[in-house]
Coordinates of C-alpha atoms in Angstrom, one line a residue:
X1 CA 61.7 25.8 25.3
X2 CA 57.7 27.6 26.2
X3 CA 55.9 27.3 23.6
X4 CA 53.6 31.2 22.4
X5 CA 50.0 30.6 22.2
X6 CA 50.2 34.0 21.4
X7 CA 52.4 33.7 18.4
X8 CA 49.0 32.2 16.4
X9 CA 46.1 33.5 17.5
X10 CA 43.8 30.8 17.1
X11 CA 41.0 29.6 15.1
X12 CA 37.2 28.0 16.1
X13 CA 36.7 25.7 13.3
X14 CA 33.0 26.4 12.6
X15 CA 30.6 23.4 13.0
X16 CA 29.6 21.2 10.3
X17 CA 26.2 20.8 9.2
X18 CA 23.7 18.6 9.3
X19 CA 22.7 16.7 6.2
X20 CA 19.9 17.7 5.1
X21 CA 17.5 15.5 5.1
X22 CA 16.3 13.2 2.3
X23 CA 12.7 13.4 1.7
X24 CA 10.0 9.8 2.9
X25 CA 10.5 7.3 0.0
X26 CA 7.8 6.8 -2.4
X27 CA 7.7 3.1 -1.9
X28 CA 6.9 1.5 0.9
X29 CA 4.5 4.1 1.3
X30 CA 2.7 3.0 -2.1
X31 CA 3.8 -0.7 -0.8
X32 CA 1.7 -0.4 2.3
X33 CA -1.5 1.0 0.2
X34 CA -1.3 -1.8 -2.1
X35 CA -1.3 -4.3 0.8
X36 CA -4.6 -2.7 2.3
X37 CA -6.2 -3.4 -0.6
X38 CA -4.9 -7.8 -1.7
X39 CA -5.6 -7.5 2.2
X40 CA -8.7 -6.3 1.7
X41 CA -9.2 -9.0 -1.5
X42 CA -7.8 -12.1 0.7
X43 CA -9.7 -11.8 3.7
X44 CA -12.7 -11.1 1.1
X45 CA -12.4 -14.1 -0.9
X46 CA -11.8 -16.3 2.3
X47 CA -14.9 -15.6 3.7
X48 CA -17.4 -15.7 0.3
X49 CA -15.6 -19.1 -1.0
X50 CA -15.5 -21.0 2.7
X51 CA -18.4 -19.3 5.5
X52 CA -20.3 -17.2 3.0
X53 CA -20.8 -20.2 0.8
X54 CA -22.1 -22.8 3.1
X55 CA -24.8 -20.3 4.5
X56 CA -25.8 -19.6 1.7
X57 CA -25.4 -23.4 0.4
X58 CA -28.2 -24.3 3.3
X59 CA -30.4 -21.7 2.0
X60 CA -29.4 -18.9 4.2
X61 CA -29.5 -16.0 1.6
X62 CA -29.5 -12.7 3.7
X63 CA -25.8 -13.2 3.9
X64 CA -24.0 -13.0 0.5
X65 CA -27.3 -10.9 -1.2
X66 CA -26.3 -7.8 2.7
X67 CA -22.6 -8.8 2.8
X68 CA -21.8 -8.5 -1.6
X69 CA -22.5 -5.5 -2.2
X70 CA -21.4 -3.8 1.1
X71 CA -17.8 -5.4 -0.5
X72 CA -18.4 -3.7 -4.0
X73 CA -18.7 -0.7 -3.0
X74 CA -16.2 -0.9 -0.4
X75 CA -13.4 -2.0 -3.0
X76 CA -14.0 0.7 -5.0
X77 CA -14.1 3.4 -2.6
X78 CA -11.4 2.3 -1.5
X79 CA -8.8 2.2 -4.8
X80 CA -10.8 4.8 -6.0
X81 CA -9.5 6.9 -3.1
X82 CA -5.8 5.6 -3.6
X83 CA -5.8 7.3 -6.9
X84 CA -8.4 10.4 -7.0
X85 CA -7.1 14.4 -7.6
X86 CA -7.3 15.9 -3.3
X87 CA -7.8 19.5 -4.8
X88 CA -4.4 19.8 -5.2
X89 CA -3.2 23.8 -6.5
X90 CA -0.1 24.6 -7.9
X91 CA 2.3 27.3 -7.6
X92 CA 1.0 30.5 -8.5
X93 CA 1.5 33.1 -10.6
X94 CA 5.2 34.5 -10.0
X95 CA 4.5 37.9 -10.1
X96 CA 4.1 37.4 -6.5
X97 CA 6.3 37.6 -3.6
X98 CA 7.1 36.7 -0.3
X99 CA 6.7 40.1 0.8
X100 CA 3.1 41.3 -0.7
X101 CA 0.2 40.8 2.0
X102 CA -2.2 39.4 1.1
X103 CA -5.4 39.6 3.4
X104 CA -9.0 38.2 3.2
X105 CA -11.8 38.3 5.3
X106 CA -14.3 34.9 5.9
X107 CA -17.0 35.3 7.7
X108 CA -15.8 38.8 9.2
X109 CA -13.0 36.8 10.4
X110 CA -9.6 38.4 8.7
X111 CA -7.3 36.5 7.2
X112 CA -3.4 36.8 6.0
X113 CA -2.8 34.5 3.1
X114 CA 1.0 32.0 3.9
X115 CA 3.1 32.3 1.6
X116 CA 4.6 28.6 1.3
X117 CA 7.8 28.5 0.7
X118 CA 7.7 25.5 -1.4
X119 CA 4.5 26.0 -4.1
X120 CA 6.0 29.6 -3.8
X121 CA 2.0 31.0 -3.1
X122 CA 0.3 32.4 -1.0
X123 CA -2.2 30.3 0.0
X124 CA -5.4 30.8 0.7
X125 CA -8.0 29.8 4.0
X126 CA -7.0 25.5 4.3
X127 CA -4.6 25.1 2.6
X128 CA -2.1 23.5 3.9
X129 CA 1.1 21.8 2.3
X130 CA 2.1 18.2 2.8
X131 CA 4.8 17.0 4.0
X132 CA 4.3 13.5 2.3
X133 CA 2.7 14.8 -0.8
X134 CA 4.9 17.7 -1.2
X135 CA 1.5 19.8 -2.5
X136 CA -0.6 22.3 -0.8
X137 CA -3.6 20.6 -0.4
X138 CA -7.1 23.3 -0.7
X139 CA -9.6 22.3 1.9
X140 CA -6.6 19.9 4.2
X141 CA -7.4 18.0 6.0
X142 CA -5.3 14.8 6.5
X143 CA -3.1 13.1 4.6
X144 CA -4.8 9.2 4.9
X145 CA -1.7 6.9 5.3
X146 CA -3.6 3.4 4.7
X147 CA -4.6 4.2 1.1
X148 CA -1.2 7.2 0.4
X149 CA -3.4 10.0 0.1
X150 CA -4.3 13.7 1.0
X151 CA -7.9 13.9 2.0
X152 CA -8.8 17.2 1.6
X153 CA -11.6 19.2 -0.3
X154 CA -12.7 17.2 -3.7
X155 CA -12.0 13.6 -2.4
X156 CA -13.3 14.5 1.3
X157 CA -16.6 12.7 0.2
X158 CA -14.7 9.5 -0.8
X159 CA -12.7 9.4 2.5
X160 CA -16.3 9.9 4.4
X161 CA -18.3 6.8 2.0
X162 CA -15.1 4.6 2.6
X163 CA -14.9 5.0 6.4
X164 CA -19.1 4.0 6.4
X165 CA -18.7 1.3 3.5
X166 CA -15.8 -0.1 5.9
X167 CA -17.3 -0.5 9.1
X168 CA -20.7 -1.7 7.7
X169 CA -19.0 -4.0 6.0
X170 CA -16.6 -5.2 8.6
X171 CA -20.0 -5.4 11.1
X172 CA -21.8 -7.6 8.4
X173 CA -19.2 -9.9 8.4
X174 CA -18.1 -10.3 11.4
X175 CA -22.0 -11.1 11.9
X176 CA -22.0 -13.3 9.6
X177 CA -19.1 -15.6 11.4
X178 CA -20.6 -15.2 15.0
X179 CA -23.4 -16.7 13.9
X180 CA -22.3 -19.5 11.0
X181 CA -19.8 -20.7 14.5
X182 CA -22.5 -19.9 17.2
X183 CA -25.4 -22.0 14.9
X184 CA -25.9 -25.6 16.6
X185 CA -24.6 -28.3 14.5
X186 CA -22.1 -30.2 12.9
X187 CA -22.9 -30.0 9.3
X188 CA -20.1 -27.1 8.8
X189 CA -17.2 -28.4 7.9
X190 CA -13.7 -27.9 10.5
X191 CA -12.6 -26.3 7.6
X192 CA -15.4 -23.8 7.6
X193 CA -15.2 -22.7 11.2
X194 CA -11.2 -22.2 11.0
X195 CA -11.9 -19.7 8.0
X196 CA -14.9 -18.3 9.3
X197 CA -12.3 -17.5 12.7
X198 CA -9.8 -16.5 11.0
X199 CA -11.5 -13.6 8.7
X200 CA -13.6 -12.8 12.1
X201 CA -10.7 -11.9 14.5
X202 CA -9.3 -8.9 11.7
X203 CA -12.6 -7.9 10.9
X204 CA -13.6 -7.3 14.6
X205 CA -10.7 -5.5 14.9
X206 CA -11.3 -3.0 12.2
X207 CA -14.4 -2.6 13.1
X208 CA -13.5 -0.6 16.6
X209 CA -11.3 2.2 15.4
X210 CA -13.5 2.3 12.9
X211 CA -16.3 3.2 14.4
X212 CA -14.7 5.2 16.4
X213 CA -13.3 7.3 13.8
X214 CA -16.7 7.8 11.5
X215 CA -18.0 9.3 15.0
X216 CA -15.3 11.6 14.7
X217 CA -16.1 12.3 11.1
X218 CA -19.4 13.2 11.9
X219 CA -18.4 16.1 14.5
X220 CA -16.1 17.4 13.0
X221 CA -18.8 17.8 9.7
X222 CA -20.7 19.0 12.4
X223 CA -18.9 21.5 13.1
X224 CA -17.1 22.6 10.3
X225 CA -13.4 21.7 11.1
X226 CA -10.9 20.0 10.3
X227 CA -8.4 18.2 11.6
X228 CA -5.4 19.3 11.2
X229 CA -6.3 23.0 13.3
X230 CA -5.6 22.5 16.9
X231 CA -7.8 24.2 19.0
X232 CA -6.2 27.7 19.7
X233 CA -6.6 28.0 15.4
X234 CA -9.8 30.6 16.2
X235 CA -9.7 33.4 18.9
X236 CA -12.7 33.3 22.0
X237 CA -13.9 30.1 20.0
X238 CA -15.3 31.5 16.8
X239 CA -14.9 29.5 13.7
X240 CA -15.2 31.7 10.7
X241 CA -16.3 28.1 8.2
X242 CA -18.9 27.1 10.9
X243 CA -22.9 27.6 8.5
X244 CA -24.8 25.5 11.0
X245 CA -25.5 22.4 11.3
X246 CA -27.2 21.5 8.4
X247 CA -25.5 23.8 5.9
X248 CA -21.5 22.5 6.9
X249 CA -23.5 18.9 5.7
X250 CA -24.7 19.8 2.9
X251 CA -21.4 21.7 1.4
X252 CA -19.7 18.4 3.2
X253 CA -21.7 16.2 0.3
X254 CA -23.7 17.6 -1.8
X255 CA -22.2 21.3 -2.6
X256 CA -20.6 21.3 -5.9
X257 CA -17.2 21.3 -6.4
X258 CA -15.9 23.7 -8.2
X259 CA -12.9 23.9 -10.8
X260 CA -10.5 21.0 -10.8
X261 CA -7.7 22.9 -11.2
X262 CA -5.4 20.3 -12.0
X263 CA -7.7 19.4 -15.7
X264 CA -8.4 23.2 -16.8
X265 CA -4.9 25.1 -15.6
X266 CA -3.5 24.5 -19.2
X267 CA -6.5 26.6 -20.2
X268 CA -5.0 29.6 -17.7
X269 CA -2.4 30.3 -19.3
X270 CA -1.8 33.3 -21.8
X271 CA 1.4 34.2 -23.9
X272 CA 1.7 37.8 -24.2
X273 CA 3.7 40.6 -26.4
X274 CA 7.5 40.6 -26.6
X275 CA 6.8 44.9 -25.4
X276 CA 4.4 43.9 -22.9
X277 CA 6.8 41.1 -22.0
X278 CA 9.8 43.6 -21.0
X279 CA 7.6 46.6 -19.9
X280 CA 6.4 44.2 -17.1
X281 CA 9.2 41.8 -14.4
X282 CA 7.4 39.4 -12.6
X283 CA 9.4 37.3 -11.5
X284 CA 10.0 36.2 -7.9
X285 CA 13.7 36.6 -6.3
X286 CA 12.4 33.9 -3.8
X287 CA 11.2 31.4 -6.3
X288 CA 14.4 30.6 -8.5
X289 CA 13.2 26.9 -10.3
X290 CA 10.1 29.0 -11.0
X291 CA 12.3 30.6 -14.4
X292 CA 11.9 29.1 -17.2
X293 CA 14.8 26.7 -18.7
X294 CA 15.4 28.6 -21.6
X295 CA 15.8 32.0 -18.6
X296 CA 18.6 30.3 -17.0
X297 CA 20.7 29.8 -19.8
X298 CA 20.7 33.3 -21.3
X299 CA 23.8 35.1 -21.1
X300 CA 24.4 38.4 -18.6
X301 CA 24.8 42.1 -19.3
X302 CA 28.4 41.2 -19.8
X303 CA 27.8 39.6 -22.5
X304 CA 26.5 42.6 -24.7
X305 CA 23.0 40.4 -25.4
X306 CA 19.7 41.1 -24.0
X307 CA 18.1 37.3 -23.3
X308 CA 14.5 36.1 -24.2
X309 CA 11.8 38.2 -22.9
X310 CA 10.0 35.1 -20.8
X311 CA 6.9 34.2 -20.7
X312 CA 4.2 35.9 -18.5
X313 CA 0.8 35.6 -17.7
X314 CA -2.3 37.8 -16.8
X315 CA -2.3 38.3 -13.4
X316 CA -5.0 36.1 -11.6
X317 CA -4.1 34.0 -14.1
X318 CA -2.2 30.7 -14.2
X319 CA 0.4 28.8 -15.8
X320 CA 0.5 25.2 -17.2
X321 CA -0.2 22.4 -14.3
X322 CA -0.8 25.3 -11.7
X323 CA -3.9 26.3 -9.9
X324 CA -5.2 29.7 -10.1
X325 CA -7.1 29.9 -6.9
X326 CA -3.6 30.0 -5.6
X327 CA -3.1 34.2 -6.2
X328 CA -6.7 34.8 -4.2
X329 CA -8.0 38.5 -4.3
X330 CA -6.8 41.0 -1.7
X331 CA -8.9 43.1 1.0
X332 CA -8.2 46.6 2.3

């Protein structure tokens, strides 16, 4: 008996969705940043213990006098950059939603503020969400894997100081080792010469990319550009953030940084009265996690009980741990 294929309709099974990708673990990047600090300490210890010590014992005090302060400056810059605040902007006021349109003008250039799905607020210009740190950073430049931290508005100066000091320190160590190796004498021990070669090789390897990076940073600061921005970001090659070479260097090096959102965000909150809270509905439907645990556990209208009003905030202010700059002014 032939099988009837029209008796039972064939239903195509839905294709299984790929599993969501897990976020990158924070352990490996942290270990890599710690390894860089340890590597700097080990190589510097070998340099000061063997070739630099021999040069100082033979009257060449100029080498430890120059390389010593450079090492301290490099080490302090590296460690402080690991734990620095790049300019984190936390979630803004929940009165804003993804459907709202905000346009601001910067030097006769209009910008439409983009909505951040993770942080749940409209990002100001040059604010980007780092996929490694899962935060929005003000004036974001890039994420540095060597220090496992973002480079943004508040730590860009430390990053430039680290690159400059590391470049000078690597050059000073390389010159000291070459002078020690090329000195025509047989008094230096064999171990000191081997250690000088071991230290000179990584110093020469770091010197070339550091000099190139320093030139790129100088060009970026002079033109008021950022590493994360493409060449076609601004129409007709017009950069509204460029205020001239001298002004750009002043803003990048000497200008005040402004308030620190992570430290003063707690002072921005204000709990309103229950009558005022009931008269406004400032919750964002696209961000259910913005509601507190009390609102999530409150009974619905079927139970006959009214849920307690949540703590709300004035427009333009921010809840604890959230930056006030996340709610910029709308310009028509």
